[in-house]
Coordinates of C-alpha atoms in Angstrom, one line a residue:
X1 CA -39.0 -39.8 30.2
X2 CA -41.7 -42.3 28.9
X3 CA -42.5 -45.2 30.1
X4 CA -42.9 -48.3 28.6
X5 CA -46.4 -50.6 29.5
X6 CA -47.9 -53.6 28.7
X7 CA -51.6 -53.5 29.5
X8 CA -54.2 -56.4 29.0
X9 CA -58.0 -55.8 27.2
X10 CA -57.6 -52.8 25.6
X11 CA -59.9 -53.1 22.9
X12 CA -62.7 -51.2 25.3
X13 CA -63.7 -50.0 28.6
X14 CA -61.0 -49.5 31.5
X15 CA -57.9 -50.5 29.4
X16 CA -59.0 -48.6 26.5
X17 CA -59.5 -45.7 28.7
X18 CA -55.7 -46.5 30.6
X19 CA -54.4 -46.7 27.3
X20 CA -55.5 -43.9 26.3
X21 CA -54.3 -41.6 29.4
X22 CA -51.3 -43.2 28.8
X23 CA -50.6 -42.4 24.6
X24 CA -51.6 -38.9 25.6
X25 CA -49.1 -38.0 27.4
X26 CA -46.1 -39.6 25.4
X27 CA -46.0 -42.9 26.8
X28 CA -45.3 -46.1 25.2
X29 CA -48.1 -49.0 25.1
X30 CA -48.1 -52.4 24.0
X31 CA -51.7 -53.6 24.4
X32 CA -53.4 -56.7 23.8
X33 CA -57.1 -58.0 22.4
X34 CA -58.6 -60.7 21.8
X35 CA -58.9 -60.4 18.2
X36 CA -56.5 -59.3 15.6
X37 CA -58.7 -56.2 14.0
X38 CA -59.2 -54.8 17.3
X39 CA -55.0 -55.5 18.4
X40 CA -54.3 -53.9 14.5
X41 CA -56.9 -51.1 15.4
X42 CA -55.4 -50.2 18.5
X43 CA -51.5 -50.1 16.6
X44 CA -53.0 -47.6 14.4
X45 CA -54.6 -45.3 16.8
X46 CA -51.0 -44.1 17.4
X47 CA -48.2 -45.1 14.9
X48 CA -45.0 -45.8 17.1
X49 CA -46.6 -45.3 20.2
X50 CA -48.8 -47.9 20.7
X51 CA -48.3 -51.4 19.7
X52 CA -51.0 -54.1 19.7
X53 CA -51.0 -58.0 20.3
X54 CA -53.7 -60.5 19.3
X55 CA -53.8 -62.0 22.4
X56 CA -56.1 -64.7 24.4
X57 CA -55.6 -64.6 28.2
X58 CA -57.4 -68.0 28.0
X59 CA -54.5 -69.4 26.0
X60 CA -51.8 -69.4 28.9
X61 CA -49.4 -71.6 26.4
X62 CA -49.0 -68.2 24.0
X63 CA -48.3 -66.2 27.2
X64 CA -44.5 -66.5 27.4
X65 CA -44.4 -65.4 23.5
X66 CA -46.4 -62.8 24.0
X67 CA -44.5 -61.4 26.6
X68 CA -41.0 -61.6 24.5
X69 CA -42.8 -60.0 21.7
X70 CA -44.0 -57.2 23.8
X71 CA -40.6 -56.8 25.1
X72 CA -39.6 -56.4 21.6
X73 CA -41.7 -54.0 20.6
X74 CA -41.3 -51.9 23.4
X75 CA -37.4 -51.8 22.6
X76 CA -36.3 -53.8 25.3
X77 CA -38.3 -53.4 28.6
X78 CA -41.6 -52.8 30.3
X79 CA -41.8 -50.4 33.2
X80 CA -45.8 -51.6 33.7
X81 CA -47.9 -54.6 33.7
X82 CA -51.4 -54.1 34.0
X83 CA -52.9 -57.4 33.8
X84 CA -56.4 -55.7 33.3
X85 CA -58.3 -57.7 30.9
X86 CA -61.2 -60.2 32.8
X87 CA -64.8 -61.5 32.5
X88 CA -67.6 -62.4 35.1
X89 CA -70.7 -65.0 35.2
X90 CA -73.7 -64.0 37.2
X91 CA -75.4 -67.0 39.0
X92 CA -75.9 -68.1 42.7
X93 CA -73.9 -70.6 43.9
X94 CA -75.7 -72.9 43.8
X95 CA -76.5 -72.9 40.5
X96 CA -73.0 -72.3 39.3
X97 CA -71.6 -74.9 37.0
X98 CA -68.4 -75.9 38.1
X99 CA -67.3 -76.0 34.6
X100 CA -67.7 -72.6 34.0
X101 CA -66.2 -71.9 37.3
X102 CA -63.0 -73.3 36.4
X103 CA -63.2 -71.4 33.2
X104 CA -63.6 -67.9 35.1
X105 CA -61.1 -68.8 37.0
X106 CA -58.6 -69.3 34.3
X107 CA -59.1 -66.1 32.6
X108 CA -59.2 -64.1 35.9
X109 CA -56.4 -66.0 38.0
X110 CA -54.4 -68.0 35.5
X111 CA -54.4 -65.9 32.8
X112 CA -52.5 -62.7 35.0
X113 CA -50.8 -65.4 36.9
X114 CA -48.8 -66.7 33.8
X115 CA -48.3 -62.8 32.3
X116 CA -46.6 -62.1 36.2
X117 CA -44.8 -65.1 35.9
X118 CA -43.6 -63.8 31.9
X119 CA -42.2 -61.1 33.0
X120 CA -40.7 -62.1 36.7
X121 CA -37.3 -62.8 35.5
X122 CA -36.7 -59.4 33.3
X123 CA -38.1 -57.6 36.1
X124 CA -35.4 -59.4 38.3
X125 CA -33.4 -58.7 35.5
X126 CA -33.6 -55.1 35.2
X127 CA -34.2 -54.3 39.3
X128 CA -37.3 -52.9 39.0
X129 CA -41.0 -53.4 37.5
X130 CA -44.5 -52.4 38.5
X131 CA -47.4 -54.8 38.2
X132 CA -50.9 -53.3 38.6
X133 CA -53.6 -56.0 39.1
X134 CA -57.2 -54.5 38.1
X135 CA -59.1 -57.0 40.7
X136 CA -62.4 -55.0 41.9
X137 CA -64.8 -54.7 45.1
X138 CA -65.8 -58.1 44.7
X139 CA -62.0 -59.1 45.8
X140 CA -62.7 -57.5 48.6
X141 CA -66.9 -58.0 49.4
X142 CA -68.9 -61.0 48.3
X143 CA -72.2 -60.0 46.0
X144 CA -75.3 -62.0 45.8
X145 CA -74.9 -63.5 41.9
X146 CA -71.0 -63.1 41.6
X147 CA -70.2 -65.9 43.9
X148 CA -67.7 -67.2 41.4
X149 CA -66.3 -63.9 40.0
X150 CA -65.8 -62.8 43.5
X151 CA -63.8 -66.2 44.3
X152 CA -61.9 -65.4 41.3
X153 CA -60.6 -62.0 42.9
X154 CA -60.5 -63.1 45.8
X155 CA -58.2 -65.9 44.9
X156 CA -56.0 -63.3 42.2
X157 CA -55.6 -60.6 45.3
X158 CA -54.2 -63.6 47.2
X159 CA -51.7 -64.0 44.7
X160 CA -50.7 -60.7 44.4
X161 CA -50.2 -59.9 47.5
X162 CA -47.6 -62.9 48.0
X163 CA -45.9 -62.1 44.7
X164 CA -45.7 -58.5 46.3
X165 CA -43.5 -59.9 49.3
X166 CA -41.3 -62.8 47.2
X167 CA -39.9 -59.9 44.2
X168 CA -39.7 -56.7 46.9
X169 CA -35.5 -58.0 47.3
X170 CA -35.0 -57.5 43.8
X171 CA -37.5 -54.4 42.9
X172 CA -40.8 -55.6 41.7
X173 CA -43.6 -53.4 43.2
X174 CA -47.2 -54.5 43.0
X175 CA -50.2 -52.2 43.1
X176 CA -54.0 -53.8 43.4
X177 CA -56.9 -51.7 42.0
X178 CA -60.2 -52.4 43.6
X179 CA -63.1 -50.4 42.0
X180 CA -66.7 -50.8 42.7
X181 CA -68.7 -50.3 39.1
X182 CA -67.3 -48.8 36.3
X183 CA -68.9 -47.4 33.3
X184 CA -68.1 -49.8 30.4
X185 CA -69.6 -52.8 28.0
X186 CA -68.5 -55.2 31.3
X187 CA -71.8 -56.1 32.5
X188 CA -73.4 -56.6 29.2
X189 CA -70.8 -57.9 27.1
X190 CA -68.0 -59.6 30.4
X191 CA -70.9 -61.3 32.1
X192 CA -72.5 -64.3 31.2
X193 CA -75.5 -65.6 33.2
X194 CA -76.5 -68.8 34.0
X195 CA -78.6 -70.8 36.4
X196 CA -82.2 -71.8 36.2
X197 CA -83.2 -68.6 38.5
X198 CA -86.0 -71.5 40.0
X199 CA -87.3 -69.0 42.2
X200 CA -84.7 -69.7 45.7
X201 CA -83.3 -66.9 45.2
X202 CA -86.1 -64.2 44.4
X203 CA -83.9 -61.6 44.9
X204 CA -81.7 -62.6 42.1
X205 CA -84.5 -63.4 39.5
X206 CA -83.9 -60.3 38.2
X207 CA -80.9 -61.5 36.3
X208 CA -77.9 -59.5 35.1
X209 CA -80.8 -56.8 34.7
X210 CA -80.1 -56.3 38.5
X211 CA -76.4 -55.4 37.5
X212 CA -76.9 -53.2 34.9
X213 CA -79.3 -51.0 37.2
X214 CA -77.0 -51.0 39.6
X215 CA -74.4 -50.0 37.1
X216 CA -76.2 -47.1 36.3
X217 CA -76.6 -45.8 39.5
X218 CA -72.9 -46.3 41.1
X219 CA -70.6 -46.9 38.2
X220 CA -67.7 -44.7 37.7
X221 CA -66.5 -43.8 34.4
X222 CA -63.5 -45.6 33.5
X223 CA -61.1 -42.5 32.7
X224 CA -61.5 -41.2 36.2
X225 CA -60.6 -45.0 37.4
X226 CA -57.7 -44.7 35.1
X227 CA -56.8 -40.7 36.4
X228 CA -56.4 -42.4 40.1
X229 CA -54.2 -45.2 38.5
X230 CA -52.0 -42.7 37.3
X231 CA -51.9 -40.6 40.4
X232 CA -51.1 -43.8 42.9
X233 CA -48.6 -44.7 40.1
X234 CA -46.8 -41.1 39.7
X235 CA -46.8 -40.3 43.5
X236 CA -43.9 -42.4 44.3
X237 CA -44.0 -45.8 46.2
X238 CA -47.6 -47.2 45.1
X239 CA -50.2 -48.1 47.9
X240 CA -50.4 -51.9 47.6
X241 CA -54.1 -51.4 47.7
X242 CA -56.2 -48.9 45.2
X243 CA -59.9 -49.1 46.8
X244 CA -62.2 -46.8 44.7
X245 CA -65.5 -45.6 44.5
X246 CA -68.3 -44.5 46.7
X247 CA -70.1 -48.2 46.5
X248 CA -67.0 -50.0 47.8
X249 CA -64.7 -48.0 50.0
X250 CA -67.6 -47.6 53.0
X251 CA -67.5 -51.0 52.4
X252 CA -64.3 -52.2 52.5
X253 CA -63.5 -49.8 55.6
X254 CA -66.1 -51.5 57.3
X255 CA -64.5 -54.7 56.9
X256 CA -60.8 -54.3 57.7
X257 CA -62.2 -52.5 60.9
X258 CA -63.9 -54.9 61.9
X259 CA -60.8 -57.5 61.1
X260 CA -58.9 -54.9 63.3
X261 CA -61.5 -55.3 65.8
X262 CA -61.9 -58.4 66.2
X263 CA -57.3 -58.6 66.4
X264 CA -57.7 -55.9 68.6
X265 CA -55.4 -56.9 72.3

């Protein structure tokens, strides 16, 4: 039987690719972009199937609309929220303007915060609902130059994982995807830079050109990210935590062994 999803940023890289997987084997997806030719482009890739929705996550007031229209279109229900779509800044900290702080943050934590809290009362409604959070390494790990990207995930796993426990009594499941680099348009066209780079930091001077060599090295392509998705997904009871790729999950291990260590009686 399909499914019915509603999946954020799917004009390119990992929702494109999600989106994709999903069309292609007869499921039903309303997507959202930021502008209307790409939402109208991604409508016609398949008529009847997919369904797209000019949509700013930045615009938290549209939200709620958005939501009831997808709901619409779908005829009636989503099975899946992916709340996928985000954006970076590369700086240290301390060169971070708080403004644009506050403005990752409400794309990365506020934006999927108000989609969750959309579509809360039809999942309470209809006793069940999935919600896949794309979050990333950096929710897990800090990095040098993602200070504020990292606090964003950090903060939007925190969320989730208390929005996991309050809707488990009426059937809402929540999955978090943590991928280390993935092949797409994120670093050069998700990431703004700022700072001065004055030199404190010499190994940062390297810019957002440190990323992208990085990215070609590690990164993952984004329809094997979107394969795994689908196999955590279609395998039952999802894992509340998705941690992929050879750059984060040594990491990550690491880490919640030594949390385990330090707990240890």
């Amino acid at each position: 039987m399909a499914q019915r999803w509603f999946v954020t940023g799917v004009a390119g890289g990992l929702g494109q690719a999600l989106a994709t997987a999903l069309l292609d084997r007869g499921d039903i997806v309303v997507g959202t972009a930021r502008r209307v030719a790409e939402a109208e482009a991604f409508a016609r890739s398949r008529p009847g199937a997919a369904h797209g929705i000019a949509l700013d996550l930045d615009d938290h007031a549209r939200i709620a609309a958005a939501v009831e229209q997808a709901m619409a279109l779908a005829g009636g229900g989503i099975d899946v929220v992916v709340n996928n779509a985000g954006r970076s800044l590369f700086a240290p900290v301390e060169e971070t303007p708080l403004d644009d702080a506050k403005a990752l943050f409400a794309t990365n934590l506020f934006g999927p915060m108000a989609v969750m809290q959309a579509f809360l009362p039809h999942v309470r409604r209809q006793g069940r609902g999935t919600f896949v959070t794309i979050s990333s390494g950096c929710g897990l790990m800090g990095v040098p130059g993602l200070g504020a990207y990292c606090a964003s995930k950090f903060a939007l796993e925190g969320l989730c994982e208390t929005l996991a426990i309050e809707m488990a009594g009426f059937g809402g499941r929540m999955m978090l995807v943590e991928p280390g680099a993935v092949r797409t348009r994120f670093i050069s066209h998700g990431t703004a830079e700022v700072g001065a780079r004055g030199g404190h930091y010499g190994t940062l001077d390297g810019g957002k050109d440190l990323l992208d060599a990085y990215y070609q090295d590690k990164a993952m392509a984004p329809e094997a990210v979107a394969a795994a998705i689908l196999a955590a997904l279609d395998g039952g009871d999802p894992p509340p935590r998705l941690v992929l790729g050879d750059d984060t999950r040594p990491g990550a291990r690491a880490k919640f062994q030594a949390l385990a260590d330090m707990l240890a009686d």
